[in-house]
Amino acid sequence: MTSTFLTPQSATRQQPAVARLTAEYRTDTPFVAVPRPRLSWTTTTGNVDWRQVRAELRLTRAGTVESTVHESPESVLVDWPFGDIAAGEQVEVEVRVTGNDGGTTDWSAPLSLESGFVDGPWQAQALSLPAAAGEEHPPGQPGQLRHEFTVREGLAKATLFATAHGVYQAEINGCEVDDQVLKPGWTAYADRLNHETTDLTALLAPGPNAIGVWLAGGWFTEKYGFHGFAKPFYGEQPAVKVELRLEYTDGTRETVASGPAWRAFTGGPLVSSGIYAGEAYDAGRAEAGWSEAGFDDAHWLPAAVDSGKSWAEATPATAPPVRRIEEVPVREVLTTPSGATVLDFGQNLVGRLRIRVSGEAGHTITFRHAEVLEDGELSLRPLRQAAATDTYTLAGNGEEEWEPRFTFHGFRYAQADNWPGELDPAAITAVVIHNDMRRTGWFECSEPLLNRLHENALWGMRGNFLALPTDCPQRDERLGWTGDIQVFSPTASYLYDSLGFLGSWLQDLALEQGHRDGVVPIIVPSVLDMLESPVAAWGDAATVVPWVLFERFGDTGLLRRQYASMRDWADALLKVRDSSGLWQGQMQLGDWLDPAAPPDKPGAARTHGDIVASAYLFRSLDLVARGAAVLGYDTDRGKYEALAEATRLAFLAEYVTPAGRMVSDAQTAYSLALMFGISTDPSQRQALGDRLAELARLGGYRIATGFVGTPLIADALTVTGHLYAAERLLTQTECPSWLYPVTQGATTIWERWDSILEDGSVNPGEMTSFNHYALGAIADWMHRTVAGLAPAAPGYRKLAIAPRPLSSLTHASTSHETPYGLARVAWKRVGDRILVEATVPPGTSAVVSLPGGSAEFEVGSGRHRWDVAGAEPAAASGTVSLSSPLADVMDDPSAYAAAWKAIDAHNPAEAVAFRRDTIWYRQTTLEQSLLFTQPAVKHDIAAALAALADRRSAGNPENS
């Protein structure tokens, strides 16, 4: 093995520079949510093994400059070293750093910061839309509000604060105030509201001005529930609070606040709007200039002061907002068997359509949305009660452009009914919306199917990180299921900077938990009256997600904030332990959607729910102990360590035999015991891993895990020396597998392994989604193991570089924008060698474990390159015949393919049964398994295997 730098960096020293300076979580706005925002910065340099020695911080406040020295190597989430930023105050901060090479950077570009929080109580009153005398609004009635006001000469600054029970958008003098969508998002409304803070100075002018607000029900007035029992949860009508603060150069201030003097209208173009139903818009009812000064609103009614639901305190949003992120053109226009026109966008996405159209006034176009086609038509059954339908009625005044405002859909296909004239596909665009997080993770390898799998996980996250982490974006659900994000949070933390987004959602989790004596509901915000008792793997999001965010972002502050929630969940579980010290005998969702579960019983998994629950009892107790250790809570650390150890020993006594078998002899059970650290004895761990690998092979390397086991199984196999088995699971294309949906054209992760059956029909289960990110959690293993990049210390202060090249790949690479800068690992096969390249960000180091089993070693920052001997393939490529054990056939993909293809040539149905039903034992031969197979078929199998052996003898083993 050799280790050399790619370039002679030690001889060519480069001046370091501060590349990026940020405050707290959001980077899309100068407004900060707290008066003491933590600061983070990255440094770029080509110098090897560079480390920060100190940093100088400089603050400019009202013309006065303050400075301080930060004597530390830390540059991530550094405590604010100055006095508080006051409400309404603007400051600038800069940083320059000195490294261990003695060089000092220039000052960074100034970072402008402004307080985004409200000083004192709101003056705004909550306004709703009034009904005309003798009338009653339908639930969730959308509409408009407006108000005129005067701005004096000498305006220095105008800041808008707004929030809603529902969703809104504001306009000033005919211009939308920002590019955000579906404001203010969805939080646990009874306990917490987000508000936006927007600088409107440039939109105002001396003299008369006007503010207008579009308002709809959104999540607040939606009906929640399944099987025909959906009902409103929060309220039946939306309301909004708006407060505009004007500051003048003479030091005076004025406030324009929503109140009864405002006017309201429900006869405008926004006829109806719902998250699940879709939106109806009649352009002929639009009134020009309604949000401008001088508009005649005599036919509008006085706004109603909302005296219904109490309003929680509104605090500045800490998550990045929902925005229009991307536009996707129509890929193909299809005509269905029924004659309908369907647009195929080529990608399952989340958003809505934007159209350009001309036609007669009063002409109405209807758009319906679906993720897949079935029998050539839109497959609407998976949407359940969600109509997912938008309508647009033309004004008839030339070319018109429209996009729904307060709804979204999960779709690849959109049916356009009653389009006027010939449809030009260029006139319709799909607009992708989600929270505007910064992309931070990438993966690429030599296998296109794996690249598509990774892309599917990415698109699944994009579609379901909309206001909160949802399970699916298309049917009458779209809820914050805690189990889904619990398993996907490591992947999410790699692909995007999701710290602010998930940190915001965790606040809601803790608030909902506070109403339930520590029990975490299965969805957050909680709008379903079901499963109020603790549910393993779902409620454990309270401990797992904060710990993952600490590991991936190094945010001790968030861990401290969430610690009480973590501890309260653990304490709630201690109350439901039985006399054995385990969590048993309660209703559980378990290893949800194990592929063996019937379509109508998704919780009927091979791993018993008690094993899942008890494993998570240990997991949460262990994580609380770890959190207490980080935070210096020594008493709690000792308490929960002892409780975790007692649970671990009870689990082993109850569920693991002396020979190393789980009492649920299923893949998820073994994965839990191994990856949660319940089994610690090396010989026992090896026995468990060996049995797990055997189970994987016995099942033909088809996946046999659900939500709980899927994120763990590849790691469990890898750490016990069975990388080849993990590779076979990953690269399997038969159903069920990660790649089966890819071979069926999936562009997102499916909810079920077989959401589309092998005959092309949609799974008959009542619950079938084609955009569910949970099973895409395998992407984290692809990053950490296949490519080889992981955190070895919180926040990637130290990296783990440990690529494990899969025998079926010729190269793989991954990049991740860590809190310290871009890290990268790439490997490729060059003859019988493997070339590994790595980039370690300035200010960090890495523990390196190269392929081939060499000892670990550490390196500093910079670019590194190693050349190692290629690993031998794990599976032998010898001679396989009818007399070979079934295990040998399955472990030789070419022999397996030769056998089933020979059967397929005679009887395709028999070939399907051979692939699906054979149990690949070590002590049964291929010929014995073909007991009832026709002699001619056996003959052809033998001939195919012999031909394979001949090709291998000739030195051409891959051409099978």
mmCIF file of N, CA, C and O in Angstrom, residues 59-141:
data_model
loop_
_atom_site.group_PDB
_atom_site.id
_atom_site.type_symbol
_atom_site.label_atom_id
_atom_site.label_comp_id
_atom_site.label_asym_id
_atom_site.label_seq_id
_atom_site.Cartn_x
_atom_site.Cartn_y
_atom_site.Cartn_z
ATOM 1 N N LEU A 59 -17.956 42.836 15.101
ATOM 2 C CA LEU A 59 -19.357 43.205 14.975
ATOM 3 C C LEU A 59 -19.467 44.709 14.759
ATOM 4 O O LEU A 59 -18.849 45.496 15.488
ATOM 5 N N THR A 60 -20.254 45.088 13.779
ATOM 6 C CA THR A 60 -20.556 46.497 13.557
ATOM 7 C C THR A 60 -22.025 46.720 13.911
ATOM 8 O O THR A 60 -22.920 46.106 13.333
ATOM 9 N N ARG A 61 -22.226 47.620 14.881
ATOM 10 C CA ARG A 61 -23.574 47.868 15.399
ATOM 11 C C ARG A 61 -23.756 49.376 15.512
ATOM 12 O O ARG A 61 -23.037 50.023 16.289
ATOM 13 N N ALA A 62 -24.685 49.898 14.687
ATOM 14 C CA ALA A 62 -24.973 51.347 14.719
ATOM 15 C C ALA A 62 -23.701 52.171 14.579
ATOM 16 O O ALA A 62 -23.499 53.171 15.280
ATOM 17 N N GLY A 63 -22.799 51.739 13.695
ATOM 18 C CA GLY A 63 -21.577 52.475 13.434
ATOM 19 C C GLY A 63 -20.440 52.203 14.393
ATOM 20 O O GLY A 63 -19.318 52.667 14.172
ATOM 21 N N THR A 64 -20.717 51.439 15.445
ATOM 22 C CA THR A 64 -19.686 51.107 16.427
ATOM 23 C C THR A 64 -19.170 49.700 16.166
ATOM 24 O O THR A 64 -19.954 48.778 15.908
ATOM 25 N N VAL A 65 -17.855 49.542 16.239
ATOM 26 C CA VAL A 65 -17.233 48.245 15.964
ATOM 27 C C VAL A 65 -16.795 47.604 17.275
ATOM 28 O O VAL A 65 -16.128 48.230 18.099
ATOM 29 N N GLU A 66 -17.206 46.354 17.468
ATOM 30 C CA GLU A 66 -16.759 45.562 18.614
ATOM 31 C C GLU A 66 -15.981 44.367 18.061
ATOM 32 O O GLU A 66 -16.267 43.870 16.964
ATOM 33 N N SER A 67 -15.043 43.868 18.820
ATOM 34 C CA SER A 67 -14.282 42.703 18.361
ATOM 35 C C SER A 67 -13.942 41.818 19.553
ATOM 36 O O SER A 67 -13.902 42.273 20.703
ATOM 37 N N THR A 68 -13.705 40.557 19.246
ATOM 38 C CA THR A 68 -13.332 39.597 20.278
ATOM 39 C C THR A 68 -12.506 38.499 19.632
ATOM 40 O O THR A 68 -12.562 38.293 18.412
ATOM 41 N N VAL A 69 -11.748 37.794 20.446
ATOM 42 C CA VAL A 69 -10.911 36.697 19.953
ATOM 43 C C VAL A 69 -11.471 35.388 20.474
ATOM 44 O O VAL A 69 -11.761 35.242 21.663
ATOM 45 N N HIS A 70 -11.641 34.447 19.567
ATOM 46 C CA HIS A 70 -12.162 33.112 19.873
ATOM 47 C C HIS A 70 -10.962 32.165 19.881
ATOM 48 O O HIS A 70 -10.492 31.725 18.837
ATOM 49 N N GLU A 71 -10.435 31.880 21.063
ATOM 50 C CA GLU A 71 -9.234 31.045 21.189
ATOM 51 C C GLU A 71 -9.648 29.564 21.194
ATOM 52 O O GLU A 71 -9.690 28.907 22.225
ATOM 53 N N SER A 72 -9.949 29.063 20.011
ATOM 54 C CA SER A 72 -10.452 27.697 19.923
ATOM 55 C C SER A 72 -10.340 27.218 18.480
ATOM 56 O O SER A 72 -10.406 28.028 17.552
ATOM 57 N N PRO A 73 -10.206 25.926 18.286
ATOM 58 C CA PRO A 73 -10.249 25.400 16.919
ATOM 59 C C PRO A 73 -11.663 25.246 16.388
ATOM 60 O O PRO A 73 -11.848 24.905 15.223
ATOM 61 N N GLU A 74 -12.675 25.501 17.229
ATOM 62 C CA GLU A 74 -14.055 25.250 16.828
ATOM 63 C C GLU A 74 -14.585 26.369 15.937
ATOM 64 O O GLU A 74 -14.368 27.551 16.207
ATOM 65 N N SER A 75 -15.291 25.967 14.879
ATOM 66 C CA SER A 75 -15.847 26.953 13.953
ATOM 67 C C SER A 75 -17.289 26.643 13.582
ATOM 68 O O SER A 75 -17.811 27.218 12.625
ATOM 69 N N VAL A 76 -17.930 25.761 14.319
ATOM 70 C CA VAL A 76 -19.300 25.349 14.009
ATOM 71 C C VAL A 76 -20.197 25.638 15.208
ATOM 72 O O VAL A 76 -19.905 25.201 16.326
ATOM 73 N N LEU A 77 -21.264 26.407 14.969
ATOM 74 C CA LEU A 77 -22.232 26.743 16.007
ATOM 75 C C LEU A 77 -21.537 27.308 17.254
ATOM 76 O O LEU A 77 -21.774 26.898 18.381
ATOM 77 N N VAL A 78 -20.694 28.273 17.002
ATOM 78 C CA VAL A 78 -19.948 28.955 18.062
ATOM 79 C C VAL A 78 -20.885 29.958 18.743
ATOM 80 O O VAL A 78 -21.589 30.727 18.083
ATOM 81 N N ASP A 79 -20.876 29.961 20.054
ATOM 82 C CA ASP A 79 -21.761 30.858 20.798
ATOM 83 C C ASP A 79 -21.522 32.314 20.413
ATOM 84 O O ASP A 79 -20.380 32.758 20.225
ATOM 85 N N TRP A 80 -22.605 33.053 20.319
ATOM 86 C CA TRP A 80 -22.545 34.482 20.006
ATOM 87 C C TRP A 80 -21.736 35.203 21.085
ATOM 88 O O TRP A 80 -22.061 35.134 22.267
ATOM 89 N N PRO A 81 -20.656 35.890 20.705
ATOM 90 C CA PRO A 81 -19.765 36.464 21.728
ATOM 91 C C PRO A 81 -20.046 37.924 22.065
ATOM 92 O O PRO A 81 -19.283 38.531 22.823
ATOM 93 N N PHE A 82 -21.116 38.482 21.501
ATOM 94 C CA PHE A 82 -21.392 39.904 21.699
ATOM 95 C C PHE A 82 -22.685 40.069 22.508
ATOM 96 O O PHE A 82 -23.318 39.099 22.914
ATOM 97 N N GLY A 83 -23.081 41.304 22.705
ATOM 98 C CA GLY A 83 -24.359 41.577 23.344
ATOM 99 C C GLY A 83 -25.519 41.191 22.444
ATOM 100 O O GLY A 83 -25.376 41.042 21.218
ATOM 101 N N ASP A 84 -26.687 41.016 23.045
ATOM 102 C CA ASP A 84 -27.865 40.576 22.297
ATOM 103 C C ASP A 84 -28.165 41.508 21.129
ATOM 104 O O ASP A 84 -27.952 42.732 21.202
ATOM 105 N N ILE A 85 -28.672 40.921 20.057
ATOM 106 C CA ILE A 85 -29.261 41.711 18.987
ATOM 107 C C ILE A 85 -30.652 42.117 19.456
ATOM 108 O O ILE A 85 -31.483 41.253 19.774
ATOM 109 N N ALA A 86 -30.908 43.384 19.511
ATOM 110 C CA ALA A 86 -32.201 43.860 20.010
ATOM 111 C C ALA A 86 -33.251 43.777 18.915
ATOM 112 O O ALA A 86 -32.937 43.743 17.715
ATOM 113 N N ALA A 87 -34.508 43.725 19.327
ATOM 114 C CA ALA A 87 -35.603 43.719 18.358
ATOM 115 C C ALA A 87 -35.500 44.947 17.464
ATOM 116 O O ALA A 87 -35.297 46.072 17.940
ATOM 117 N N GLY A 88 -35.589 44.723 16.160
ATOM 118 C CA GLY A 88 -35.499 45.813 15.204
ATOM 119 C C GLY A 88 -34.091 46.232 14.850
ATOM 120 O O GLY A 88 -33.896 47.115 14.013
ATOM 121 N N GLU A 89 -33.089 45.602 15.455
ATOM 122 C CA GLU A 89 -31.704 46.013 15.246
ATOM 123 C C GLU A 89 -31.072 45.271 14.077
ATOM 124 O O GLU A 89 -31.364 44.103 13.823
ATOM 125 N N GLN A 90 -30.190 45.973 13.370
ATOM 126 C CA GLN A 90 -29.401 45.400 12.285
ATOM 127 C C GLN A 90 -27.921 45.484 12.645
ATOM 128 O O GLN A 90 -27.465 46.511 13.157
ATOM 129 N N VAL A 91 -27.197 44.400 12.398
ATOM 130 C CA VAL A 91 -25.762 44.376 12.673
ATOM 131 C C VAL A 91 -25.051 43.683 11.514
ATOM 132 O O VAL A 91 -25.679 43.041 10.668
ATOM 133 N N GLU A 92 -23.730 43.817 11.511
ATOM 134 C CA GLU A 92 -22.896 43.083 10.576
ATOM 135 C C GLU A 92 -21.798 42.380 11.357
ATOM 136 O O GLU A 92 -21.233 42.965 12.296
ATOM 137 N N VAL A 93 -21.517 41.153 10.985
ATOM 138 C CA VAL A 93 -20.479 40.401 11.663
ATOM 139 C C VAL A 93 -19.492 39.872 10.627
ATOM 140 O O VAL A 93 -19.868 39.527 9.503
ATOM 141 N N GLU A 94 -18.237 39.837 11.009
ATOM 142 C CA GLU A 94 -17.167 39.331 10.143
ATOM 143 C C GLU A 94 -16.257 38.432 10.975
ATOM 144 O O GLU A 94 -16.226 38.525 12.207
ATOM 145 N N VAL A 95 -15.509 37.590 10.290
ATOM 146 C CA VAL A 95 -14.579 36.710 10.983
ATOM 147 C C VAL A 95 -13.308 36.577 10.151
ATOM 148 O O VAL A 95 -13.348 36.649 8.916
ATOM 149 N N ARG A 96 -12.189 36.441 10.841
ATOM 150 C CA ARG A 96 -10.957 36.026 10.177
ATOM 151 C C ARG A 96 -10.274 35.025 11.087
ATOM 152 O O ARG A 96 -10.395 35.099 12.319
ATOM 153 N N VAL A 97 -9.583 34.076 10.499
ATOM 154 C CA VAL A 97 -9.037 32.971 11.277
ATOM 155 C C VAL A 97 -7.531 32.865 11.062
ATOM 156 O O VAL A 97 -6.989 33.252 10.023
ATOM 157 N N THR A 98 -6.893 32.353 12.092
ATOM 158 C CA THR A 98 -5.468 32.059 12.044
ATOM 159 C C THR A 98 -5.285 30.566 12.183
ATOM 160 O O THR A 98 -5.908 29.929 13.042
ATOM 161 N N GLY A 99 -4.449 29.985 11.316
ATOM 162 C CA GLY A 99 -4.262 28.544 11.306
ATOM 163 C C GLY A 99 -2.965 28.115 11.944
ATOM 164 O O GLY A 99 -2.120 28.937 12.328
ATOM 165 N N ASN A 100 -2.801 26.808 12.048
ATOM 166 C CA ASN A 100 -1.583 26.264 12.624
ATOM 167 C C ASN A 100 -0.369 26.484 11.733
ATOM 168 O O ASN A 100 0.766 26.215 12.143
ATOM 169 N N ASP A 101 -0.593 26.965 10.518
ATOM 170 C CA ASP A 101 0.524 27.305 9.632
ATOM 171 C C ASP A 101 1.020 28.721 9.859
ATOM 172 O O ASP A 101 1.930 29.193 9.182
ATOM 173 N N GLY A 102 0.396 29.433 10.806
ATOM 174 C CA GLY A 102 0.796 30.802 11.114
ATOM 175 C C GLY A 102 0.129 31.852 10.267
ATOM 176 O O GLY A 102 0.235 33.045 10.565
ATOM 177 N N GLY A 103 -0.562 31.452 9.204
ATOM 178 C CA GLY A 103 -1.204 32.415 8.332
ATOM 179 C C GLY A 103 -2.564 32.837 8.846
ATOM 180 O O GLY A 103 -3.249 32.085 9.536
ATOM 181 N N THR A 104 -2.946 34.062 8.522
ATOM 182 C CA THR A 104 -4.243 34.600 8.913
ATOM 183 C C THR A 104 -5.002 35.006 7.663
ATOM 184 O O THR A 104 -4.448 35.636 6.756
ATOM 185 N N THR A 105 -6.269 34.649 7.610
ATOM 186 C CA THR A 105 -7.091 34.988 6.461
ATOM 187 C C THR A 105 -7.423 36.468 6.461
ATOM 188 O O THR A 105 -7.256 37.175 7.459
ATOM 189 N N ASP A 106 -7.916 36.952 5.345
ATOM 190 C CA ASP A 106 -8.543 38.264 5.319
ATOM 191 C C ASP A 106 -9.874 38.164 6.063
ATOM 192 O O ASP A 106 -10.388 37.076 6.328
ATOM 193 N N TRP A 107 -10.417 39.317 6.377
ATOM 194 C CA TRP A 107 -11.749 39.314 6.969
ATOM 195 C C TRP A 107 -12.750 38.755 5.968
ATOM 196 O O TRP A 107 -12.643 39.004 4.758
ATOM 197 N N SER A 108 -13.697 38.001 6.457
ATOM 198 C CA SER A 108 -14.746 37.466 5.593
ATOM 199 C C SER A 108 -15.623 38.591 5.080
ATOM 200 O O SER A 108 -15.597 39.721 5.598
ATOM 201 N N ALA A 109 -16.394 38.299 4.061
ATOM 202 C CA ALA A 109 -17.425 39.253 3.646
ATOM 203 C C ALA A 109 -18.384 39.459 4.815
ATOM 204 O O ALA A 109 -18.709 38.511 5.541
ATOM 205 N N PRO A 110 -18.845 40.679 5.044
ATOM 206 C CA PRO A 110 -19.727 40.923 6.186
ATOM 207 C C PRO A 110 -21.039 40.146 6.048
ATOM 208 O O PRO A 110 -21.622 40.080 4.961
ATOM 209 N N LEU A 111 -21.482 39.574 7.141
ATOM 210 C CA LEU A 111 -22.763 38.894 7.201
ATOM 211 C C LEU A 111 -23.746 39.838 7.889
ATOM 212 O O LEU A 111 -23.586 40.178 9.058
ATOM 213 N N SER A 112 -24.763 40.276 7.149
ATOM 214 C CA SER A 112 -25.767 41.173 7.709
ATOM 215 C C SER A 112 -26.816 40.359 8.448
ATOM 216 O O SER A 112 -27.346 39.390 7.910
ATOM 217 N N LEU A 113 -27.104 40.766 9.664
ATOM 218 C CA LEU A 113 -28.098 40.097 10.493
ATOM 219 C C LEU A 113 -29.082 41.122 11.025
ATOM 220 O O LEU A 113 -28.716 42.266 11.297
ATOM 221 N N GLU A 114 -30.310 40.668 11.193
ATOM 222 C CA GLU A 114 -31.356 41.548 11.681
ATOM 223 C C GLU A 114 -32.294 40.727 12.557
ATOM 224 O O GLU A 114 -32.574 39.559 12.258
ATOM 225 N N SER A 115 -32.766 41.315 13.614
ATOM 226 C CA SER A 115 -33.675 40.584 14.489
ATOM 227 C C SER A 115 -34.959 40.252 13.736
ATOM 228 O O SER A 115 -35.554 41.116 13.087
ATOM 229 N N GLY A 116 -35.376 38.996 13.835
ATOM 230 C CA GLY A 116 -36.592 38.574 13.168
ATOM 231 C C GLY A 116 -37.735 38.341 14.122
ATOM 232 O O GLY A 116 -38.769 37.800 13.723
ATOM 233 N N PHE A 117 -37.563 38.735 15.368
ATOM 234 C CA PHE A 117 -38.571 38.477 16.382
ATOM 235 C C PHE A 117 -39.316 39.761 16.736
ATOM 236 O O PHE A 117 -38.831 40.870 16.519
ATOM 237 N N VAL A 118 -40.496 39.587 17.273
ATOM 238 C CA VAL A 118 -41.356 40.719 17.602
ATOM 239 C C VAL A 118 -41.011 41.235 18.992
ATOM 240 O O VAL A 118 -40.828 40.459 19.933
ATOM 241 N N ASP A 119 -40.931 42.552 19.112
ATOM 242 C CA ASP A 119 -40.651 43.195 20.394
ATOM 243 C C ASP A 119 -41.971 43.437 21.116
ATOM 244 O O ASP A 119 -42.746 44.315 20.753
ATOM 245 N N GLY A 120 -42.249 42.664 22.130
ATOM 246 C CA GLY A 120 -43.476 42.839 22.887
ATOM 247 C C GLY A 120 -44.654 42.121 22.260
ATOM 248 O O GLY A 120 -44.534 41.454 21.232
ATOM 249 N N PRO A 121 -45.828 42.248 22.856
ATOM 250 C CA PRO A 121 -47.013 41.552 22.350
ATOM 251 C C PRO A 121 -47.452 42.110 21.002
ATOM 252 O O PRO A 121 -47.250 43.289 20.695
ATOM 253 N N TRP A 122 -48.084 41.251 20.225
ATOM 254 C CA TRP A 122 -48.608 41.669 18.928
ATOM 255 C C TRP A 122 -49.784 42.629 19.134
ATOM 256 O O TRP A 122 -50.620 42.443 20.010
ATOM 257 N N GLN A 123 -49.838 43.639 18.281
ATOM 258 C CA GLN A 123 -51.010 44.506 18.228
ATOM 259 C C GLN A 123 -52.059 43.964 17.269
ATOM 260 O O GLN A 123 -53.229 44.343 17.328
ATOM 261 N N ALA A 124 -51.641 43.087 16.378
ATOM 262 C CA ALA A 124 -52.549 42.562 15.358
ATOM 263 C C ALA A 124 -53.636 41.709 15.991
ATOM 264 O O ALA A 124 -53.397 40.947 16.928
ATOM 265 N N GLN A 125 -54.850 41.854 15.461
ATOM 266 C CA GLN A 125 -55.931 40.954 15.806
ATOM 267 C C GLN A 125 -56.074 39.904 14.709
ATOM 268 O O GLN A 125 -55.777 40.155 13.533
ATOM 269 N N ALA A 126 -56.531 38.713 15.106
ATOM 270 C CA ALA A 126 -56.730 37.645 14.129
ATOM 271 C C ALA A 126 -58.006 37.919 13.349
ATOM 272 O O ALA A 126 -59.071 38.144 13.930
ATOM 273 N N LEU A 127 -57.897 37.923 12.022
ATOM 274 C CA LEU A 127 -59.036 38.197 11.162
ATOM 275 C C LEU A 127 -59.437 36.963 10.376
ATOM 276 O O LEU A 127 -58.582 36.234 9.855
ATOM 277 N N SER A 128 -60.735 36.752 10.278
ATOM 278 C CA SER A 128 -61.266 35.688 9.436
ATOM 279 C C SER A 128 -62.199 36.311 8.403
ATOM 280 O O SER A 128 -62.426 37.529 8.390
ATOM 281 N N LEU A 129 -62.741 35.476 7.541
ATOM 282 C CA LEU A 129 -63.568 35.954 6.438
ATOM 283 C C LEU A 129 -65.032 35.898 6.832
ATOM 284 O O LEU A 129 -65.537 34.837 7.212
ATOM 285 N N PRO A 130 -65.734 37.021 6.778
ATOM 286 C CA PRO A 130 -67.134 37.028 7.217
ATOM 287 C C PRO A 130 -68.055 36.435 6.162
ATOM 288 O O PRO A 130 -67.765 36.462 4.965
ATOM 289 N N ALA A 131 -69.147 35.890 6.613
ATOM 290 C CA ALA A 131 -70.189 35.433 5.697
ATOM 291 C C ALA A 131 -71.224 36.541 5.546
ATOM 292 O O ALA A 131 -71.468 37.316 6.468
ATOM 293 N N ALA A 132 -71.817 36.628 4.375
ATOM 294 C CA ALA A 132 -72.878 37.609 4.154
ATOM 295 C C ALA A 132 -74.076 37.262 5.030
ATOM 296 O O ALA A 132 -74.242 36.126 5.480
ATOM 297 N N ALA A 133 -74.893 38.252 5.274
ATOM 298 C CA ALA A 133 -76.057 38.060 6.138
ATOM 299 C C ALA A 133 -76.913 36.898 5.640
ATOM 300 O O ALA A 133 -77.246 36.823 4.452
ATOM 301 N N GLY A 134 -77.231 36.004 6.547
ATOM 302 C CA GLY A 134 -78.080 34.868 6.210
ATOM 303 C C GLY A 134 -77.353 33.737 5.509
ATOM 304 O O GLY A 134 -77.981 32.742 5.132
ATOM 305 N N GLU A 135 -76.037 33.873 5.301
ATOM 306 C CA GLU A 135 -75.266 32.827 4.626
ATOM 307 C C GLU A 135 -74.292 32.181 5.605
ATOM 308 O O GLU A 135 -74.006 32.717 6.674
ATOM 309 N N GLU A 136 -73.800 31.027 5.205
ATOM 310 C CA GLU A 136 -72.806 30.326 6.017
ATOM 311 C C GLU A 136 -71.722 29.802 5.095
ATOM 312 O O GLU A 136 -72.006 29.190 4.065
ATOM 313 N N HIS A 137 -70.473 30.059 5.455
ATOM 314 C CA HIS A 137 -69.375 29.601 4.612
ATOM 315 C C HIS A 137 -69.230 28.089 4.693
ATOM 316 O O HIS A 137 -69.404 27.491 5.766
ATOM 317 N N PRO A 138 -68.860 27.463 3.580
ATOM 318 C CA PRO A 138 -68.427 26.067 3.678
ATOM 319 C C PRO A 138 -67.117 26.004 4.434
ATOM 320 O O PRO A 138 -66.383 27.005 4.510
ATOM 321 N N PRO A 139 -66.788 24.874 5.056
ATOM 322 C CA PRO A 139 -65.515 24.769 5.792
ATOM 323 C C PRO A 139 -64.322 25.140 4.905
ATOM 324 O O PRO A 139 -64.266 24.781 3.727
ATOM 325 N N GLY A 140 -63.391 25.858 5.498
ATOM 326 C CA GLY A 140 -62.173 26.215 4.772
ATOM 327 C C GLY A 140 -62.385 27.216 3.661
ATOM 328 O O GLY A 140 -61.619 27.243 2.695
ATOM 329 N N GLN A 141 -63.357 28.074 3.770
ATOM 330 C CA GLN A 141 -63.643 29.063 2.732
ATOM 331 C C GLN A 141 -62.437 29.981 2.509
ATOM 332 O O GLN A 141 -61.994 30.666 3.432
#
